[in-house]
Every structure is written in structure tokens, then in C-alpha cells.
Coordinates of C-alpha atoms in Angstrom, one line a residue:
M29 CA 26.3 -170.8 129.6
G30 CA 24.8 -167.3 128.4
V31 CA 24.4 -164.5 130.7
G32 CA 24.7 -164.7 134.6
V33 CA 23.6 -168.6 134.6
S34 CA 27.8 -169.1 135.2
S35 CA 27.2 -166.9 138.5
W36 CA 29.3 -165.3 141.2
Q37 CA 27.7 -167.8 142.7
L38 CA 28.6 -170.4 141.1
A39 CA 32.3 -169.9 140.8
N40 CA 32.7 -169.5 144.2
A41 CA 32.0 -172.3 144.6
V42 CA 34.4 -174.2 142.5
A43 CA 37.2 -171.5 143.6
R44 CA 36.7 -172.9 146.9
T45 CA 37.5 -176.6 146.0
G46 CA 40.2 -176.2 144.3
Q47 CA 39.2 -175.7 141.1
L48 CA 39.2 -172.9 138.5
G49 CA 35.7 -170.7 138.7
V50 CA 34.3 -169.6 135.9
V51 CA 32.1 -166.8 135.7
S52 CA 30.6 -165.2 132.3
G53 CA 31.4 -161.8 131.8
T54 CA 28.5 -160.5 129.1
A55 CA 26.8 -157.9 129.8
L56 CA 27.4 -157.3 133.4
D57 CA 26.7 -154.1 132.9
V58 CA 23.5 -154.7 131.9
V59 CA 23.3 -157.1 135.3
V60 CA 24.4 -154.7 137.7
A61 CA 22.5 -151.7 136.1
R62 CA 19.2 -154.2 136.7
R63 CA 20.2 -156.0 140.1
L64 CA 20.3 -152.4 140.8
Q65 CA 16.6 -151.5 140.1
D66 CA 15.8 -154.9 141.5
G67 CA 17.0 -153.0 145.1
D68 CA 20.2 -155.2 145.5
P69 CA 18.1 -158.2 147.2
G70 CA 20.7 -159.4 149.5
G71 CA 23.1 -156.1 149.2
H72 CA 25.6 -158.3 146.9
V73 CA 26.7 -154.7 144.7
Q74 CA 26.9 -152.5 147.0
R75 CA 29.1 -154.9 149.0
A76 CA 31.4 -155.7 146.2
L77 CA 30.9 -152.1 145.5
A78 CA 32.3 -151.2 149.2
D79 CA 35.7 -152.6 148.1
F80 CA 36.0 -150.7 145.6
P81 CA 39.1 -148.6 144.6
L82 CA 37.4 -145.9 142.2
P83 CA 34.6 -144.7 144.6
D84 CA 33.0 -141.5 142.7
V85 CA 32.6 -144.7 139.5
A86 CA 30.8 -146.7 142.6
R87 CA 29.2 -143.9 143.4
R88 CA 27.8 -142.8 140.1
V89 CA 26.7 -146.1 138.8
V90 CA 24.5 -146.3 142.4
D91 CA 23.0 -143.1 142.1
A92 CA 21.8 -143.5 138.7
Y93 CA 20.5 -147.2 138.6
L94 CA 19.5 -147.8 142.5
R95 CA 16.2 -148.7 143.3
P96 CA 15.9 -148.8 146.9
E97 CA 11.8 -150.1 146.9
G98 CA 13.1 -152.0 142.8
R99 CA 11.4 -150.8 140.0
G100 CA 7.4 -151.7 140.7
G101 CA 6.5 -153.3 138.0
E102 CA 8.8 -150.3 136.0
P103 CA 10.3 -151.8 132.5
Y104 CA 14.2 -151.8 133.7
R105 CA 15.9 -148.4 132.6
P106 CA 17.4 -148.9 130.1
V107 CA 22.2 -149.1 129.8
P108 CA 24.1 -147.1 127.2
R109 CA 24.8 -149.7 124.5
L110 CA 28.1 -150.7 122.5
G111 CA 28.7 -148.5 120.1
L112 CA 32.3 -147.1 118.4
R113 CA 31.9 -143.2 119.9
P114 CA 33.8 -143.3 123.0
D115 CA 30.8 -143.1 127.0
Q116 CA 32.5 -142.7 129.3
H117 CA 29.1 -143.5 131.3
R118 CA 29.3 -146.9 129.5
D119 CA 32.7 -147.9 130.5
E120 CA 32.1 -146.6 134.3
L121 CA 28.7 -149.8 133.9
S122 CA 30.7 -152.1 132.6
V123 CA 33.7 -151.2 135.3
V124 CA 31.5 -151.8 138.1
G125 CA 29.5 -154.5 136.3
N126 CA 32.8 -156.5 135.9
F127 CA 34.2 -156.5 138.9
V128 CA 31.4 -156.9 141.0
E129 CA 30.9 -160.4 139.4
V130 CA 34.0 -161.3 140.8
W131 CA 34.7 -159.5 143.8
L132 CA 31.8 -161.6 144.7
A133 CA 33.0 -164.4 143.1
K134 CA 36.9 -164.2 144.9
E135 CA 34.9 -163.0 148.4
G136 CA 36.3 -165.6 151.5
H137 CA 38.8 -167.7 150.1
S138 CA 42.2 -167.7 147.9
G139 CA 40.9 -169.6 145.2
L140 CA 41.2 -168.9 141.8
V141 CA 38.4 -167.0 139.7
G142 CA 38.4 -166.4 135.7
I143 CA 36.4 -165.2 133.8
N144 CA 34.8 -165.9 129.7
F145 CA 34.9 -163.3 127.1
L146 CA 32.9 -163.2 123.8
E147 CA 36.2 -162.7 121.1
K148 CA 32.6 -161.2 118.9
I149 CA 31.3 -158.3 121.4
Q150 CA 34.4 -156.6 120.6
M151 CA 33.1 -153.4 121.3
A152 CA 33.0 -154.8 125.3
T153 CA 36.3 -155.7 125.7
P154 CA 38.6 -153.2 126.7
A155 CA 36.6 -152.2 129.5
A156 CA 35.6 -155.5 131.2
A157 CA 38.7 -156.8 131.2
Y158 CA 39.8 -154.0 133.1
G159 CA 37.0 -154.2 136.1
A160 CA 38.2 -157.7 136.5
M161 CA 41.5 -156.3 136.6
L162 CA 40.6 -154.2 139.1
A163 CA 38.9 -156.8 141.6
G164 CA 42.2 -159.5 140.8
I165 CA 40.8 -162.2 138.1
D166 CA 43.2 -164.9 137.7
V167 CA 42.6 -166.2 133.6
V168 CA 40.3 -163.7 131.4
L169 CA 39.4 -167.0 128.7
M170 CA 37.7 -166.0 125.3
G171 CA 35.9 -167.4 122.7
A172 CA 34.3 -167.2 119.7
G173 CA 36.6 -166.0 117.2
I174 CA 39.9 -164.8 117.0
P175 CA 41.2 -163.7 120.2
R176 CA 44.3 -162.4 118.5
E177 CA 44.5 -158.6 120.3
I178 CA 44.2 -160.1 123.9
P179 CA 47.1 -160.6 125.5
H180 CA 48.3 -157.4 124.1
L181 CA 45.2 -155.4 126.3
L182 CA 46.0 -157.5 129.4
D183 CA 49.8 -156.7 129.4
E184 CA 48.5 -152.4 128.5
L185 CA 46.0 -152.7 130.9
A186 CA 47.7 -154.2 134.0
E187 CA 50.6 -151.1 133.7
H188 CA 46.9 -148.4 133.2
R189 CA 48.1 -148.1 129.7
P190 CA 45.5 -147.3 127.1
G191 CA 44.0 -150.9 126.1
T192 CA 42.8 -151.2 122.2
V193 CA 40.3 -153.2 120.5
T194 CA 39.9 -153.7 116.9
V195 CA 36.2 -154.1 115.5
D196 CA 35.7 -155.1 112.2
V197 CA 32.9 -153.0 110.7
A198 CA 31.3 -154.5 107.3
G199 CA 32.1 -152.9 104.2
G200 CA 34.0 -150.8 105.9
E201 CA 37.4 -150.1 107.4
S202 CA 38.2 -151.4 110.8
G203 CA 37.8 -149.3 113.7
H204 CA 38.5 -149.3 117.6
V205 CA 37.6 -149.2 121.0
T206 CA 40.2 -147.7 123.7
L207 CA 39.4 -147.6 127.7
D208 CA 42.4 -145.4 129.2
P209 CA 42.2 -146.1 132.3
T210 CA 43.5 -142.4 133.4
T211 CA 39.1 -141.0 132.5
L212 CA 38.2 -142.9 135.6
A213 CA 40.7 -141.7 138.1
P214 CA 44.0 -139.7 137.9
R215 CA 47.3 -142.7 137.7
D216 CA 48.1 -141.6 140.6
A217 CA 45.1 -142.9 142.3
L218 CA 44.7 -146.1 140.3
P219 CA 45.6 -149.5 142.1
P220 CA 48.5 -151.9 140.9
L221 CA 47.2 -154.9 139.0
R222 CA 48.1 -157.8 137.8
R223 CA 48.1 -158.9 134.8
P224 CA 45.8 -162.3 134.5
T225 CA 47.1 -165.7 132.8
F226 CA 45.0 -165.8 128.8
L227 CA 43.7 -169.1 128.2
A228 CA 42.4 -168.7 124.2
I229 CA 39.1 -171.1 123.3
V230 CA 39.9 -173.2 120.3
S231 CA 38.3 -175.2 117.8
S232 CA 41.4 -177.2 116.4
H233 CA 44.9 -177.1 116.2
V234 CA 45.5 -175.0 113.4
L235 CA 44.1 -171.5 115.8
A236 CA 46.6 -172.5 118.8
Q237 CA 49.4 -173.0 116.3
Y238 CA 48.3 -169.6 114.8
L239 CA 47.8 -167.8 118.1
N240 CA 51.1 -168.8 119.4
R241 CA 53.1 -167.6 116.3
E242 CA 53.8 -164.2 117.5
D243 CA 54.4 -162.8 121.3
S244 CA 51.8 -160.1 121.2
T245 CA 49.1 -163.1 120.6
R246 CA 50.5 -166.2 122.6
P247 CA 47.9 -166.2 125.1
D248 CA 49.3 -168.5 128.0
G249 CA 47.1 -171.6 127.1
F250 CA 44.5 -172.8 125.6
V251 CA 40.6 -174.2 126.1
V252 CA 39.9 -176.8 123.4
E253 CA 36.5 -176.8 122.8
G254 CA 34.8 -179.9 121.2
P255 CA 31.2 -179.2 118.7
V256 CA 28.8 -180.7 121.6
A257 CA 30.1 -178.0 124.0
G258 CA 26.9 -175.5 124.9
G259 CA 26.9 -171.8 123.7
H260 CA 28.3 -170.7 121.1
N261 CA 30.2 -173.0 118.6
A262 CA 32.8 -172.6 115.7
P263 CA 31.4 -173.8 112.3
P264 CA 32.1 -177.3 111.0
R265 CA 34.7 -176.8 108.6
G266 CA 34.2 -176.8 105.2
K267 CA 31.3 -175.9 103.5
L268 CA 27.7 -176.0 106.0
V269 CA 25.9 -179.3 105.5
L270 CA 22.4 -179.3 107.9
D271 CA 21.2 -183.0 109.0
E272 CA 17.6 -183.4 108.0
T273 CA 16.5 -181.4 111.3
G274 CA 18.5 -179.1 110.8
Q275 CA 21.8 -179.3 112.5
P276 CA 25.0 -178.4 111.3
V277 CA 26.8 -181.6 111.1
Y278 CA 30.7 -181.7 112.2
G279 CA 33.4 -184.5 110.7
P280 CA 35.9 -185.5 112.2
R281 CA 38.0 -183.1 110.3
D282 CA 36.6 -180.6 112.9
D283 CA 37.9 -182.8 115.6
A284 CA 41.8 -180.9 117.1
N285 CA 44.5 -182.8 117.1
L286 CA 46.0 -183.7 120.6
E287 CA 49.1 -184.1 119.7
A288 CA 49.7 -181.4 117.4
L289 CA 48.5 -179.6 120.3
A290 CA 50.4 -180.9 123.2
S291 CA 53.4 -180.4 120.6
I292 CA 53.1 -176.9 120.7
G293 CA 54.5 -176.6 124.6
L294 CA 51.2 -174.6 126.8
P295 CA 48.7 -176.2 128.0
F296 CA 45.3 -177.1 127.3
W297 CA 41.9 -177.8 128.8
L298 CA 39.3 -180.2 126.4
A299 CA 35.8 -179.1 126.6
G300 CA 32.6 -180.6 125.5
G301 CA 31.4 -183.7 126.3
Y302 CA 33.9 -184.3 129.3
G303 CA 31.9 -183.8 132.1
E304 CA 32.0 -187.9 133.1
P305 CA 35.0 -188.7 135.7
E306 CA 36.3 -191.2 133.0
M307 CA 37.0 -188.4 130.5
V308 CA 38.7 -186.0 133.1
K309 CA 41.1 -189.4 133.8
K310 CA 40.9 -189.8 129.1
A311 CA 41.8 -186.0 129.1
L312 CA 44.6 -186.1 131.9
E313 CA 45.8 -188.9 129.9
S314 CA 46.4 -187.3 127.2
G315 CA 48.1 -184.5 127.6
A316 CA 45.8 -182.4 128.9
A317 CA 46.0 -180.6 132.0
G318 CA 42.5 -180.8 132.6
V319 CA 38.8 -180.0 131.5
Q320 CA 36.6 -177.3 130.9
V321 CA 32.5 -178.5 132.2
G322 CA 29.3 -176.5 131.0
T323 CA 26.1 -178.0 131.7
L324 CA 27.4 -179.9 135.3
F325 CA 27.5 -176.7 136.7
A326 CA 24.8 -175.4 134.7
L327 CA 21.8 -177.5 136.2
S328 CA 23.4 -177.5 139.6
R329 CA 21.9 -175.5 143.4
E330 CA 24.3 -172.7 142.6
S331 CA 23.8 -171.7 138.9
G332 CA 22.5 -168.5 138.5
L333 CA 19.7 -170.0 136.1
L334 CA 15.8 -169.8 137.4
D335 CA 14.7 -172.2 139.9
P336 CA 11.1 -173.2 137.1
L337 CA 14.0 -173.4 134.4
R338 CA 16.5 -175.1 136.7
E339 CA 13.7 -177.4 137.3
E340 CA 12.0 -178.0 134.4
L341 CA 15.7 -179.4 132.8
L342 CA 16.5 -181.6 135.8
L343 CA 12.3 -183.2 135.6
A344 CA 13.0 -183.3 132.1
L345 CA 16.6 -184.5 132.4
R346 CA 15.6 -187.9 133.9
A347 CA 12.1 -188.5 132.0
G348 CA 14.7 -188.8 129.1
T349 CA 12.9 -186.2 126.5
L350 CA 15.6 -182.7 127.4
E351 CA 16.9 -182.5 123.9
V352 CA 19.6 -180.4 122.9
R353 CA 20.0 -178.5 120.0
T354 CA 22.9 -177.0 117.4
E355 CA 20.4 -174.7 115.3
A356 CA 22.2 -172.4 112.2
S357 CA 20.5 -169.7 112.3
A358 CA 19.7 -169.0 115.9
S359 CA 22.5 -166.1 116.6
P360 CA 23.3 -163.0 115.3
T361 CA 26.6 -164.2 115.4
G362 CA 26.4 -166.5 112.7
F363 CA 28.1 -169.7 114.7
P364 CA 25.8 -172.2 115.0
F365 CA 24.6 -171.9 119.0
K366 CA 23.2 -174.2 121.0
V367 CA 19.7 -174.3 122.2
A368 CA 17.7 -177.0 124.9
Q369 CA 14.3 -177.6 123.5
L370 CA 11.4 -176.3 126.5
S371 CA 8.2 -174.8 126.0
G372 CA 7.6 -171.9 126.5
T373 CA 10.5 -170.4 126.2
L374 CA 12.3 -168.5 122.6
S375 CA 13.0 -172.7 121.3
D376 CA 9.4 -173.4 121.0
D377 CA 7.9 -171.7 118.0
A378 CA 4.9 -170.2 118.8
E379 CA 6.5 -168.3 121.9
Y380 CA 9.6 -167.1 118.4
E381 CA 6.7 -165.7 116.4
R382 CA 5.1 -163.9 118.9
R383 CA 7.9 -162.0 120.2
P384 CA 7.9 -158.2 118.4
R385 CA 11.4 -158.4 116.7
L386 CA 13.9 -155.6 118.5
C387 CA 17.2 -155.1 119.2
D388 CA 17.5 -153.2 122.5
L389 CA 20.5 -154.5 124.1
G390 CA 22.3 -154.4 121.3
Y391 CA 26.1 -156.7 122.0
L392 CA 25.7 -159.0 119.6
R393 CA 25.5 -156.0 116.6
Q394 CA 27.6 -155.7 114.1
P395 CA 28.7 -152.1 112.9
Y396 CA 28.3 -151.4 109.4
A397 CA 30.2 -148.5 107.5
R398 CA 26.6 -146.7 105.4
A399 CA 27.0 -145.6 101.9
N400 CA 27.6 -141.5 103.8
G401 CA 30.9 -143.7 105.4
Q402 CA 29.5 -143.7 108.5
V403 CA 29.7 -146.6 111.5
G404 CA 26.2 -147.7 111.7
Y405 CA 24.4 -151.4 113.7
R406 CA 22.4 -153.4 112.4
C407 CA 21.3 -157.0 113.7
P408 CA 19.8 -160.4 112.4
A409 CA 17.5 -160.3 114.8
E410 CA 15.5 -157.1 114.8
P411 CA 12.6 -155.9 112.3
V412 CA 13.5 -157.1 109.1
D413 CA 13.0 -154.4 106.9
V414 CA 14.7 -152.8 109.0
F415 CA 18.1 -155.1 109.3
I416 CA 17.2 -155.3 104.9
R417 CA 17.4 -150.8 105.2
K418 CA 20.8 -151.0 106.9
G419 CA 21.8 -153.4 103.8
G420 CA 21.5 -156.7 105.5
D421 CA 20.5 -159.8 103.8
P422 CA 17.3 -160.8 104.5
E423 CA 18.5 -164.5 104.7
G424 CA 20.1 -163.7 107.6
T425 CA 17.4 -163.4 109.5
A426 CA 15.3 -166.7 109.6
G427 CA 15.6 -168.0 112.4
A428 CA 17.9 -165.3 113.6
K429 CA 17.0 -165.5 118.0
C430 CA 17.2 -162.5 120.3
L431 CA 19.9 -163.8 122.6
C432 CA 20.6 -160.5 124.1
N433 CA 17.6 -160.3 126.0
A434 CA 17.2 -164.2 126.0
L435 CA 19.3 -165.0 128.2
T436 CA 19.3 -162.7 131.0
S437 CA 15.4 -163.9 130.8
D438 CA 17.4 -166.8 132.0
V439 CA 18.5 -165.6 135.4
G440 CA 15.2 -163.4 136.3
L441 CA 16.8 -160.0 134.8
G442 CA 14.2 -159.7 131.7
Q443 CA 12.6 -157.0 130.7
H444 CA 9.5 -155.4 130.8
R445 CA 8.7 -154.0 128.6
K446 CA 5.3 -150.7 129.0
D447 CA 3.3 -152.7 126.5
G448 CA 3.3 -156.3 128.8
Y449 CA 5.3 -157.9 127.3
V450 CA 7.4 -159.6 128.9
E451 CA 10.7 -161.2 127.8
E452 CA 10.9 -165.0 128.0
P453 CA 14.4 -167.3 128.0
M454 CA 15.9 -169.2 126.3
V455 CA 19.0 -171.6 128.0
T456 CA 21.5 -173.2 126.5
L457 CA 23.3 -176.4 127.4
G458 CA 26.2 -178.4 125.6
A459 CA 24.1 -182.1 123.8
D460 CA 25.5 -184.0 126.3
L461 CA 24.1 -185.4 128.8
A462 CA 25.4 -188.5 129.9
G463 CA 27.5 -187.3 132.4
A464 CA 24.1 -185.0 133.7
R465 CA 22.0 -188.3 133.7
R466 CA 25.1 -190.2 135.9
L467 CA 25.4 -187.7 138.5
D468 CA 21.6 -186.9 139.0
N469 CA 21.2 -190.8 138.8
E470 CA 23.8 -191.1 141.5
H471 CA 22.9 -187.9 143.8
W472 CA 18.7 -190.3 144.0
L473 CA 20.4 -193.1 144.9
H474 CA 22.5 -191.9 147.5
G475 CA 19.7 -189.4 149.0
G476 CA 20.2 -186.8 147.2
N477 CA 16.8 -184.4 146.6
T478 CA 14.9 -183.2 144.1
E479 CA 16.9 -180.0 143.9
G480 CA 20.1 -181.5 142.3
W481 CA 23.3 -181.2 142.8
T482 CA 26.1 -178.9 144.6
A483 CA 28.8 -177.8 142.6
T484 CA 30.8 -178.6 145.7
E485 CA 29.3 -182.5 144.7
A486 CA 29.7 -182.5 141.2
V487 CA 33.6 -181.6 141.4
A488 CA 34.3 -184.0 143.5
W489 CA 32.2 -186.3 140.9
L490 CA 33.8 -185.5 138.1
L491 CA 37.7 -185.7 139.9
R492 CA 37.1 -190.0 141.7
E493 CA 38.6 -191.7 138.9
V494 CA 42.2 -189.6 138.9
A495 CA 44.6 -189.1 142.1
V496 CA 44.2 -185.7 142.4
A497 CA 42.8 -184.4 145.7
P498 CA 40.0 -181.2 145.2
T499 CA 42.5 -178.6 146.7
D500 CA 45.2 -180.2 144.5
P501 CA 46.4 -177.8 141.4
N502 CA 42.9 -177.3 139.2
P503 CA 42.4 -179.7 136.5
V504 CA 38.7 -178.4 135.8
A505 CA 37.7 -175.3 135.5
S506 CA 33.6 -174.3 135.7
G507 CA 31.3 -172.4 133.8
V508 CA 31.5 -170.7 130.2

């Protein structure tokens, strides 16, 4: 669900029902820095940091970013961008941001909370995972790539040993990013940690079988994501073919073989097109441990989406005009990306053309080898001439959108630039809206209001066809 849409409020509400509430783990360093600069509304960040086990680290972050009276319309202060060179402040901010989101999601209950990371954002992973573990995260999920190093990373970080992730460098040798927890505090000051469960998000049984081959790459289970799921999708297998509307064509080859998955012997959850009670029942009957659902919860009241955006989505859903497109070139990662078509957002061609091309957050930048052997960074959404000068393929710039800035705008944390430009949002949802329409209709029939449903109501609705009470082991996971 992008940045902050699968919020701590949403995950907390779902976890209280006995299901797995999942927070988005993307860009939580910039999220916590911007919340602090906005004055920390509600005091939530500072309440979480009062329980942070490394008080000196928390103090440095608060001192750097907190503006008790807010920004007064000034632009947000930048945060350090991801890179291969070590940066203590960047690591501390990431650790704190992930701790805060997970701690708040777990506050006040004993339910399970997960965090979802993108494999494509490799340089963020060690510090982000450690921060989540300091808050007691129960489950780590990762997709948008091949997360073969994550089981070992979690093993190492749980023992406060240096955790390393390999980073792809275009045209050169791979680099590495390492977090050594003892750079944050002496080892004897670090609290005992529990190694979380790891679920790899895959689109095919072939990838699941590959990850299962070795102890060092084997996850504890899988989320099997179909092509109608929101956010990033795996590209279609074989040569990319676009339909008459410019969307990638998926076929039978892109459907996971559930029998082959079940034969691996690890639990799996099904995602993409499973947001209806009958589909939950079908998933369980197929051997799945449950389902992961995004769109129902992105449209729920606890969603991190700005109220005007969520209200506009609900109005379009009720009018039957809401369209979600799979855009082959929107994401700088090269993966197809689901985009809800809303006027006034970057899904609108006029808004896209109006936005100045720039890359100042840089989560999806690709490291590349310069002619002099040093590592540079480039992004298809940055100015075209700059991208080409860095050796990028100009064809990759067509239609590329700045997801980093757009997705932070979805949750009210968009940048206000000195020239007066305010970053516009862009919303991602799943393409299967049947469940959302049904739940909305039934919510109205039973006396609901225009604000829509709560996460608790969504969980109860999803479970109504199965013999599982909301307090039993979780067949439903929310948020991606």
C-alpha cells in the first residue's frame, strides 16, 4: 500500500481482531522525520520513543527534526538519501522510524504485527529490519524481487551481529550495505531480540521452490501474489505484451501452481483477488493458511490515506467509475505498478506533465558503475537529460513517475517546495474491486455511514464464510 497507507493505526486495529496487521516498511525514516517536523500531532512519535531502548539515538533524532510548533508552511528538511557509503545519521533515523511504526502498531494488545519491505529498496533493509525488531515485530514480509538474503539477515540481527545485504550495481560488481548494531550502542546496552518469522512474497511456485532449496534462503512461509494485487506486480512471464489500453497482458503462465506450493511443506497465504468471504473460504480449502488483503483495508477508516483521497475513491467506487490500471512504466523499478485513476493526482496526464522532474528522496534509485569505477545513482523519474548523462536508457524515462514523492503525498507528508509547487499524490489499489463494492453496499444496507467501514468490520466480513472466529489463529493478513 505504498508509504504509510498501511498505517500503524490500521495494523493495530487488525491485530486486535486476532489477525495479522501489517504496516508498510517503506520510507519510514522520512515518515518519522516529517511527522516530527509537523509537530508530532497527537504526540505519537514521542510516546513511542519514550520506550526506545537506545535513548541517545532517540534524542539525536528528536533534536534534529522536532519542530513543536510545526513547519509554518516551510519545506520539509531533507533526510539522508540511501547509498552504499556508511552514514550513521541515516541508519539511526531508519532504525527509529521503523521502531516507532511497529511499536505504535503493537501498542495496547497482544496480537501479531508484520512489516512489509520492498526487495528493490535493498540499501534500506538492514537498518529498517533492525528497528522493527527492536520494537518486537512478529513477521517480516518482502516482495518486489528475490529476497534470498533476508532469512540470514534476520538471524544475524537477532544476535546483534552485523547484518549485510547485497546491492545490485548496474554495469559493475555488486556492493553491500551493512548495519552493525554495536555502532548504535555498546553490545551490553542492546536488548535481547526475538527473530521474527519471515514470509517471502512470490508470484510463482518456481521462485518459492528456489528459495526453499537452501537453509540460508528458506523463508518460514510465502505470500503468493497474483497479478491483480495492488502496488508492484511481478512482470508477466515471457516477452512483455501490452493490450490495447497499454497494460501488461497476464496469462495462465502467471498463475502459481498451488499444488506445487503446497508440496514444499511451508505455509502460504494467497493475495490478489481474495478480498471476499467466499475467496477466503476457497483459499483455505486449497491448502492455503489464509489470505492477504490490501484494498479493503486501504479504503477503511483506519487507512493512512488522506480523507479527501479516500472519500473520492469511495465515491468513484459507488458510482462504478473507479478504475485501477496496471502501468508498465510508472515505477522506476521496472516492475508493473497498479495506479488508481483519480483527477488531480499523477495518474492524470496533465498533472504528470506539470510536475517538475526531480529525484530528491531517492528510495528507488539504481546504483551504477561510473566510467571512473566509482558508484553513482540514477532514477528514470529524474530529469531525462540527467538520467541519460548517467548512462541510463532514455526509453526507460517515458511514463516514469516519482513514486517516492507521490506516495508520501497520499498520507499528508508531501513536500512543499520553495517555488510553491506541492507534490501531488498517486494512489495504488488492487484491480479487483468486487469485494470493496460488496462490503460498501452491505455497510450501507446495515445502516453504515458515508465514511465507510472500519478495519474490524472488514475482518469480520471476510471471515463470515469460514469456521474461524476473529480470535483464532490468523487466516487474514491486512495491508501491503
